[in-house]
Every structure is written in structure tokens, then in C-alpha cells.
Amino acid sequence: MKSFIKKIVNNFFKLFKIKENKIVFESGRNLVDGNCKAVYDYMVENNYNNYKLVWLVKKGTDVSGLRKNDYVYYKTFKALYHLSTAKYWIRSQSIGSILDKRKSQVYIQLFHGNGVMKKMGYDVDNVDIKDRKEVEHVKEWDYYIANDSHDRDVIISSTGYKGKIEVLGMAAVDNVIKHYKDKDFKRKVKDELGIVDANKKVILYAPTFRDFDFDKDIIDVPIESLSKLKDYVVVVRLHPLVREKINRKMFDYPNIINGCNYPDCSDILAITDILISDYSSIIYEYMPLNLPIIFYPYDYDKYVDLRGGFSVDYLNELPGKIVYNEDELLDTIVNINEVTKEYKTKREKFTKKYNYLADGKAAERFVKKLEEGYFK
């Protein structure tokens, strides 16, 4: 019955003509963020009015960063109409739909975590190369936009992807670089997060998701020692897939703030003085600011057993100090100036090898190719 209905719906919407200047954006995860949002922002700010830009979002999604007429809700006639008539589908993760991509439509995958650090897909289980057929969700992709050559190689290895790849850099980085020196923008973000004292520096704690967290009702985040810091505000942001499970008791501390529901993490990175993460690709977005990063893999052995390791030399290449418990974490922050100087060379080497296109012009490069008709 589902197949029958899907066939009828697809045949009906094929009656509508594809519009060469229409783009549908989708981020998923009830968010309007990341690489898609950065490309959208660039096109709006640079008056690409010859394009019709449409976001597909779920009801309840924060759309404050979009123009009034630039979004429609999933599972409505309007959403299906725009999806069926847009020349370009631009997404940051694989999102299923009752509509199949039509032959002359172009699906460009920007991904939501460019700059790969942890193993994914086939690489986790070290599947034999000859058995790495294209996984189902990448078969519709016409283009994958990679952050760097390492990212390109990993996406091929981990998914078996055989389509076209362009190494253009990560557009989300553009917004971090652009907003970092914008005092008015930073004040606005701090106000929205509830950061009242402008003199306090900001720490962002943004760990990756752990598969074993899905089975938990409440996730305890081991950073209570940071409540002792007097000169810092700590913004906590869990991965969107598990953010509703966070133990909210930690926000009883006056200097620890819940940033899980803020629309776009790129905005928070722009106000951040120290980033604490673990295995997350968020570090690639933050590195162009040349500010301190602390790696806090408190469950390193367990995580490695689960994911099979990393696509970078985690213990030797990372552009920041690795700490394994709260005491080490607190001590590193207290001595952050010395630690930052100590890791200067590693930051430079890591950037040169893995993040060399983080120059604030990734969206510009992408849109230029779009304008030239490259994506066909």
C-alpha cells in the first residue's frame, strides 16, 4: 500500500515543471543551521534574488534566522510542491522523503560534520574494500562538498560513495569567522543565551553524541568542577539527537548555561573563548579563530571500543591538550595561556593538513560554481 501511494504521489508531482532557479534547503534535526544556513545567508546577504530559496522545516523549528517567505513545513502540499519543482536539493544530512529525486534535479550534500575525526560507516568495522558498495542513503547524492582532501577520502571509504566530490571547504566556518569580530552580533547571542556579565569569558562544552547515550533517560555531563570558575561562563551544548536528555540540575550553578536549544551552534562558536570537546568535528569550525581547544575524552577506551578508533592520529595530532578527568580539565583552564602557547605548532600543522580551506570563503566558492552552472 505504501509503495502504491508513493507511486501515485510521485506521478502527480511530476506534472509540475522543474524551476531552474529554485533551491530547497534541509538541515533536519529540527534545526536551521550549519553549512546549509551559511550558504543561504551568503545568498541572501549578497542579493542573489534571481534564486527562489526555500527551507523545509518541521513545525516548532526556530526559523528566526530565515526570511518570512523562505520556509514551508514538512508533509504539506507546499513542501512536496517545492521539493518536486526545485532544481537543487541542498542538504546537510540524508533526509528521506516520499518524493524521489527527478532525473533533472540535482542533490548536493553539504554534510553536517565536515572535517572528519572519528571513524564512520564501513571504517568502523574495517569492511573489506571490495565489499564497500554504496550505502543506501548516498545513492541519491549527485555531489558531495568536502572540507578537505582527507574528508573526501573518508566519505568514500566509509560509505562507498561513487558520485562527484568537490573540495571547497566548510561554509559554516564562514559565519564563525565573520561574526567573531562583530561586537553587536556577539552581544545579541549572549543576550539570547542569558549571559549578562559582558566581562566574563565564554567556554563552550560541545561533546559528540555517544551511541550508548540513546538508551539513557538522563545524561550526566561530567563538568561540575567548572562551576568553580569565577571568570568564565560555561555554555553546554549536547548533540541534537540527545539534547533533551541532559540532566538539568547542572544549570543550577549560576555560571553554567544550557545552550542545547540555541538554533545555530556557529553563533555560539563566535562568542567562545575556549572550546571543550572530545571526538566532535566542531573543532574544525572553531580552529580558524586560533583560540584554545581542550579535548576531554573522559571515556576514551569505551568510545574507541565502540567506534573502532579515529581517522586522524587522535593521541598525537590533535591541536590542543587532551585531559581525561575533571581535575585535569579545571587545571588546564586555569593555566590556559601557557597551554595555548604549548600547542601553537600542533594547531598550525593540523590546520595545514586538515583545515586548509577554512578562510571564510567556502560559501562564496560554492555559490560561484552554482552560478556558473557547474552542478548539473
Short mmCIF file of C-alpha atoms in Angstrom, two decimals, residues 135-361:
data_model
loop_
_atom_site.label_atom_id
_atom_site.label_comp_id
_atom_site.label_asym_id
_atom_site.label_seq_id
_atom_site.Cartn_x
_atom_site.Cartn_y
_atom_site.Cartn_z
CA VAL A 135 25.20 2.62 1.30
CA GLU A 136 21.56 3.36 0.61
CA HIS A 137 21.42 6.96 1.78
CA VAL A 138 24.23 8.21 -0.51
CA LYS A 139 22.84 6.77 -3.74
CA GLU A 140 20.77 9.89 -4.45
CA TRP A 141 23.67 12.29 -3.93
CA ASP A 142 24.91 13.92 -7.14
CA TYR A 143 27.65 15.92 -5.40
CA TYR A 144 29.36 15.84 -2.03
CA ILE A 145 31.04 19.04 -0.83
CA ALA A 146 34.15 18.16 1.19
CA ASN A 147 36.03 20.24 3.72
CA ASP A 148 39.43 18.92 2.62
CA SER A 149 41.08 16.01 0.82
CA HIS A 150 41.03 13.89 3.99
CA ASP A 151 37.28 14.46 4.35
CA ARG A 152 36.86 13.46 0.68
CA ASP A 153 38.77 10.21 1.17
CA VAL A 154 36.92 9.31 4.37
CA ILE A 155 33.44 9.79 2.87
CA ILE A 156 34.38 7.45 0.00
CA SER A 157 35.88 4.87 2.33
CA SER A 158 33.10 4.97 4.92
CA THR A 159 30.08 4.98 2.59
CA GLY A 160 31.27 3.55 -0.71
CA TYR A 161 30.11 6.79 -2.38
CA LYS A 162 30.88 6.82 -6.10
CA GLY A 163 29.47 10.22 -7.06
CA LYS A 164 31.17 13.55 -7.68
CA ILE A 165 33.06 15.36 -4.92
CA GLU A 166 34.16 18.97 -4.76
CA VAL A 167 36.67 20.07 -2.11
CA LEU A 168 35.52 23.61 -1.31
CA GLY A 169 35.75 23.94 2.47
CA MET A 170 33.01 24.13 5.07
CA ALA A 171 30.58 27.03 4.68
CA ALA A 172 29.62 27.01 8.38
CA VAL A 173 33.14 28.24 9.16
CA ASP A 174 32.41 31.41 7.20
CA ASN A 175 29.81 32.57 9.71
CA VAL A 176 32.11 31.89 12.68
CA ILE A 177 34.90 33.95 11.12
CA LYS A 178 32.53 36.73 10.04
CA HIS A 179 30.78 37.10 13.38
CA TYR A 180 33.79 36.75 15.68
CA LYS A 181 34.71 40.44 15.37
CA ASP A 182 31.14 41.71 15.26
CA LYS A 183 30.50 43.14 18.74
CA ASP A 184 26.81 43.78 18.15
CA PHE A 185 26.24 40.25 16.90
CA LYS A 186 28.12 38.75 19.84
CA ARG A 187 26.15 40.84 22.33
CA LYS A 188 22.91 39.65 20.72
CA VAL A 189 23.94 35.99 21.03
CA LYS A 190 24.99 36.45 24.65
CA ASP A 191 21.69 38.13 25.47
CA GLU A 192 19.75 35.27 23.90
CA LEU A 193 21.77 32.76 25.92
CA GLY A 194 21.26 34.73 29.13
CA ILE A 195 24.90 35.78 29.57
CA VAL A 196 24.53 39.03 31.49
CA ASP A 197 28.10 39.84 32.54
CA ALA A 198 29.99 41.02 29.44
CA ASN A 199 33.31 40.82 31.30
CA LYS A 200 33.16 37.06 31.71
CA LYS A 201 34.80 34.88 29.11
CA VAL A 202 32.85 32.08 27.46
CA ILE A 203 33.65 28.37 27.48
CA LEU A 204 31.65 26.14 25.14
CA TYR A 205 31.40 22.49 26.10
CA ALA A 206 30.22 20.65 22.98
CA PRO A 207 30.77 16.87 23.10
CA THR A 208 29.86 14.47 20.32
CA PHE A 209 26.97 12.05 20.75
CA ARG A 210 27.64 8.57 22.08
CA ASP A 211 25.57 5.70 20.76
CA PHE A 212 25.22 4.33 24.29
CA ASP A 213 23.56 7.59 25.40
CA PHE A 214 20.43 6.72 23.39
CA ASP A 215 19.49 4.13 26.00
CA LYS A 216 19.70 6.60 28.89
CA ASP A 217 16.81 8.60 30.28
CA ILE A 218 19.13 11.26 31.70
CA ILE A 219 22.64 12.17 30.58
CA ASP A 220 25.01 13.45 33.25
CA VAL A 221 27.75 15.70 31.90
CA PRO A 222 30.99 15.45 33.92
CA ILE A 223 31.96 19.13 34.15
CA GLU A 224 30.69 20.16 37.59
CA SER A 225 34.21 21.25 38.58
CA LEU A 226 33.86 24.13 36.11
CA SER A 227 31.27 25.68 38.41
CA LYS A 228 34.29 26.85 40.48
CA LEU A 229 35.43 29.18 37.72
CA LYS A 230 34.70 32.79 38.61
CA ASP A 231 35.77 34.50 35.39
CA TYR A 232 34.01 32.21 32.94
CA VAL A 233 30.53 31.30 31.81
CA VAL A 234 30.20 27.71 30.59
CA VAL A 235 27.71 27.05 27.78
CA VAL A 236 26.77 23.37 27.45
CA ARG A 237 25.55 22.08 24.11
CA LEU A 238 24.87 18.39 23.59
CA HIS A 239 24.36 16.81 20.19
CA PRO A 240 20.83 17.46 18.83
CA LEU A 241 19.97 13.74 18.93
CA VAL A 242 20.31 13.60 22.73
CA ARG A 243 19.98 17.21 23.89
CA GLU A 244 16.59 16.70 25.55
CA LYS A 245 18.10 14.07 27.88
CA ILE A 246 20.58 16.36 29.60
CA ASN A 247 20.46 16.47 33.41
CA ARG A 248 19.24 20.00 34.01
CA LYS A 249 20.43 20.07 37.62
CA MET A 250 23.80 21.30 36.43
CA PHE A 251 22.17 24.54 35.34
CA ASP A 252 21.53 25.33 38.97
CA TYR A 253 25.12 26.58 39.00
CA PRO A 254 24.98 30.28 38.07
CA ASN A 255 27.86 30.12 35.60
CA ILE A 256 26.68 27.00 33.67
CA ILE A 257 24.17 27.73 30.91
CA ASN A 258 22.05 25.47 28.74
CA GLY A 259 22.85 26.16 25.10
CA CYS A 260 21.30 22.97 23.72
CA ASN A 261 18.29 24.65 22.15
CA TYR A 262 20.03 27.64 20.60
CA PRO A 263 19.33 27.48 16.82
CA ASP A 264 22.83 27.51 15.31
CA CYS A 265 25.98 26.44 17.10
CA SER A 266 28.10 28.52 14.71
CA ASP A 267 26.77 31.62 16.51
CA ILE A 268 27.92 30.27 19.86
CA LEU A 269 31.37 29.48 18.48
CA ALA A 270 31.70 33.14 17.51
CA ILE A 271 31.44 34.21 21.18
CA THR A 272 33.57 31.34 22.55
CA ASP A 273 36.97 31.96 24.18
CA ILE A 274 37.73 28.29 24.94
CA LEU A 275 36.22 25.24 23.26
CA ILE A 276 35.99 21.93 25.11
CA SER A 277 35.07 18.91 23.01
CA ASP A 278 36.12 15.30 22.58
CA TYR A 279 35.63 13.49 19.27
CA SER A 280 33.45 16.06 17.51
CA SER A 281 34.11 17.73 14.16
CA ILE A 282 33.08 21.03 15.76
CA ILE A 283 36.78 21.73 16.28
CA TYR A 284 37.18 22.33 12.53
CA GLU A 285 34.69 25.21 12.68
CA TYR A 286 36.43 26.80 15.64
CA MET A 287 40.10 26.42 14.64
CA PRO A 288 40.27 29.40 12.25
CA LEU A 289 39.90 31.71 15.27
CA ASN A 290 43.23 30.33 16.58
CA LEU A 291 41.83 30.13 20.11
CA PRO A 292 42.35 27.33 22.67
CA ILE A 293 40.74 23.93 22.29
CA ILE A 294 40.73 21.34 25.06
CA PHE A 295 39.96 17.69 24.33
CA TYR A 296 38.10 15.90 27.10
CA PRO A 297 37.67 12.20 26.18
CA TYR A 298 36.76 11.01 29.68
CA ASP A 299 35.52 7.70 28.23
CA TYR A 300 38.29 7.21 25.66
CA ASP A 301 38.71 3.42 25.93
CA LYS A 302 34.97 2.75 25.87
CA TYR A 303 34.47 5.06 22.89
CA VAL A 304 37.32 3.51 20.91
CA ASP A 305 35.89 0.04 21.54
CA LEU A 306 32.53 1.24 20.23
CA ARG A 307 33.70 3.23 17.17
CA GLY A 308 36.86 1.37 16.25
CA GLY A 309 39.10 4.41 16.54
CA PHE A 310 39.70 7.55 14.53
CA SER A 311 40.56 8.71 11.04
CA VAL A 312 43.25 11.02 12.45
CA ASP A 313 46.04 10.20 14.89
CA TYR A 314 44.00 11.25 17.91
CA LEU A 315 46.68 10.99 20.59
CA ASN A 316 49.43 12.68 18.58
CA GLU A 317 47.90 15.12 16.08
CA LEU A 318 45.20 16.99 17.98
CA PRO A 319 45.60 20.79 18.13
CA GLY A 320 45.02 21.03 21.88
CA LYS A 321 45.65 19.39 25.21
CA ILE A 322 43.94 16.07 25.99
CA VAL A 323 42.58 15.63 29.53
CA TYR A 324 40.75 12.66 30.99
CA ASN A 325 39.12 13.85 34.22
CA GLU A 326 37.59 16.95 35.79
CA ASP A 327 40.67 17.86 37.82
CA GLU A 328 42.85 17.91 34.71
CA LEU A 329 40.18 19.87 32.86
CA LEU A 330 39.93 22.54 35.54
CA ASP A 331 43.71 22.83 35.89
CA THR A 332 44.11 23.26 32.12
CA ILE A 333 41.61 26.11 32.06
CA VAL A 334 43.28 27.84 34.99
CA ASN A 335 46.58 27.67 33.06
CA ILE A 336 45.10 28.17 29.60
CA ASN A 337 47.57 30.84 28.43
CA GLU A 338 50.58 28.56 28.91
CA VAL A 339 48.75 25.59 27.40
CA THR A 340 47.74 27.60 24.34
CA LYS A 341 51.34 28.59 23.63
CA GLU A 342 52.43 24.98 24.09
CA TYR A 343 50.10 23.75 21.32
CA LYS A 344 50.73 26.54 18.80
CA THR A 345 52.77 24.34 16.45
CA LYS A 346 50.25 21.49 16.56
CA ARG A 347 47.41 23.90 15.70
CA GLU A 348 49.35 25.12 12.69
CA LYS A 349 50.18 21.59 11.49
CA PHE A 350 46.62 20.35 11.96
CA THR A 351 45.21 23.32 10.04
CA LYS A 352 47.66 22.88 7.18
CA LYS A 353 46.82 19.18 6.86
CA TYR A 354 43.08 19.04 7.57
CA ASN A 355 41.58 22.54 7.55
CA TYR A 356 43.44 24.48 4.88
CA LEU A 357 40.30 25.90 3.23
CA ALA A 358 38.93 27.48 6.42
CA ASP A 359 39.30 31.02 5.07
CA GLY A 360 35.76 32.40 5.32
CA LYS A 361 35.09 31.98 1.59
#
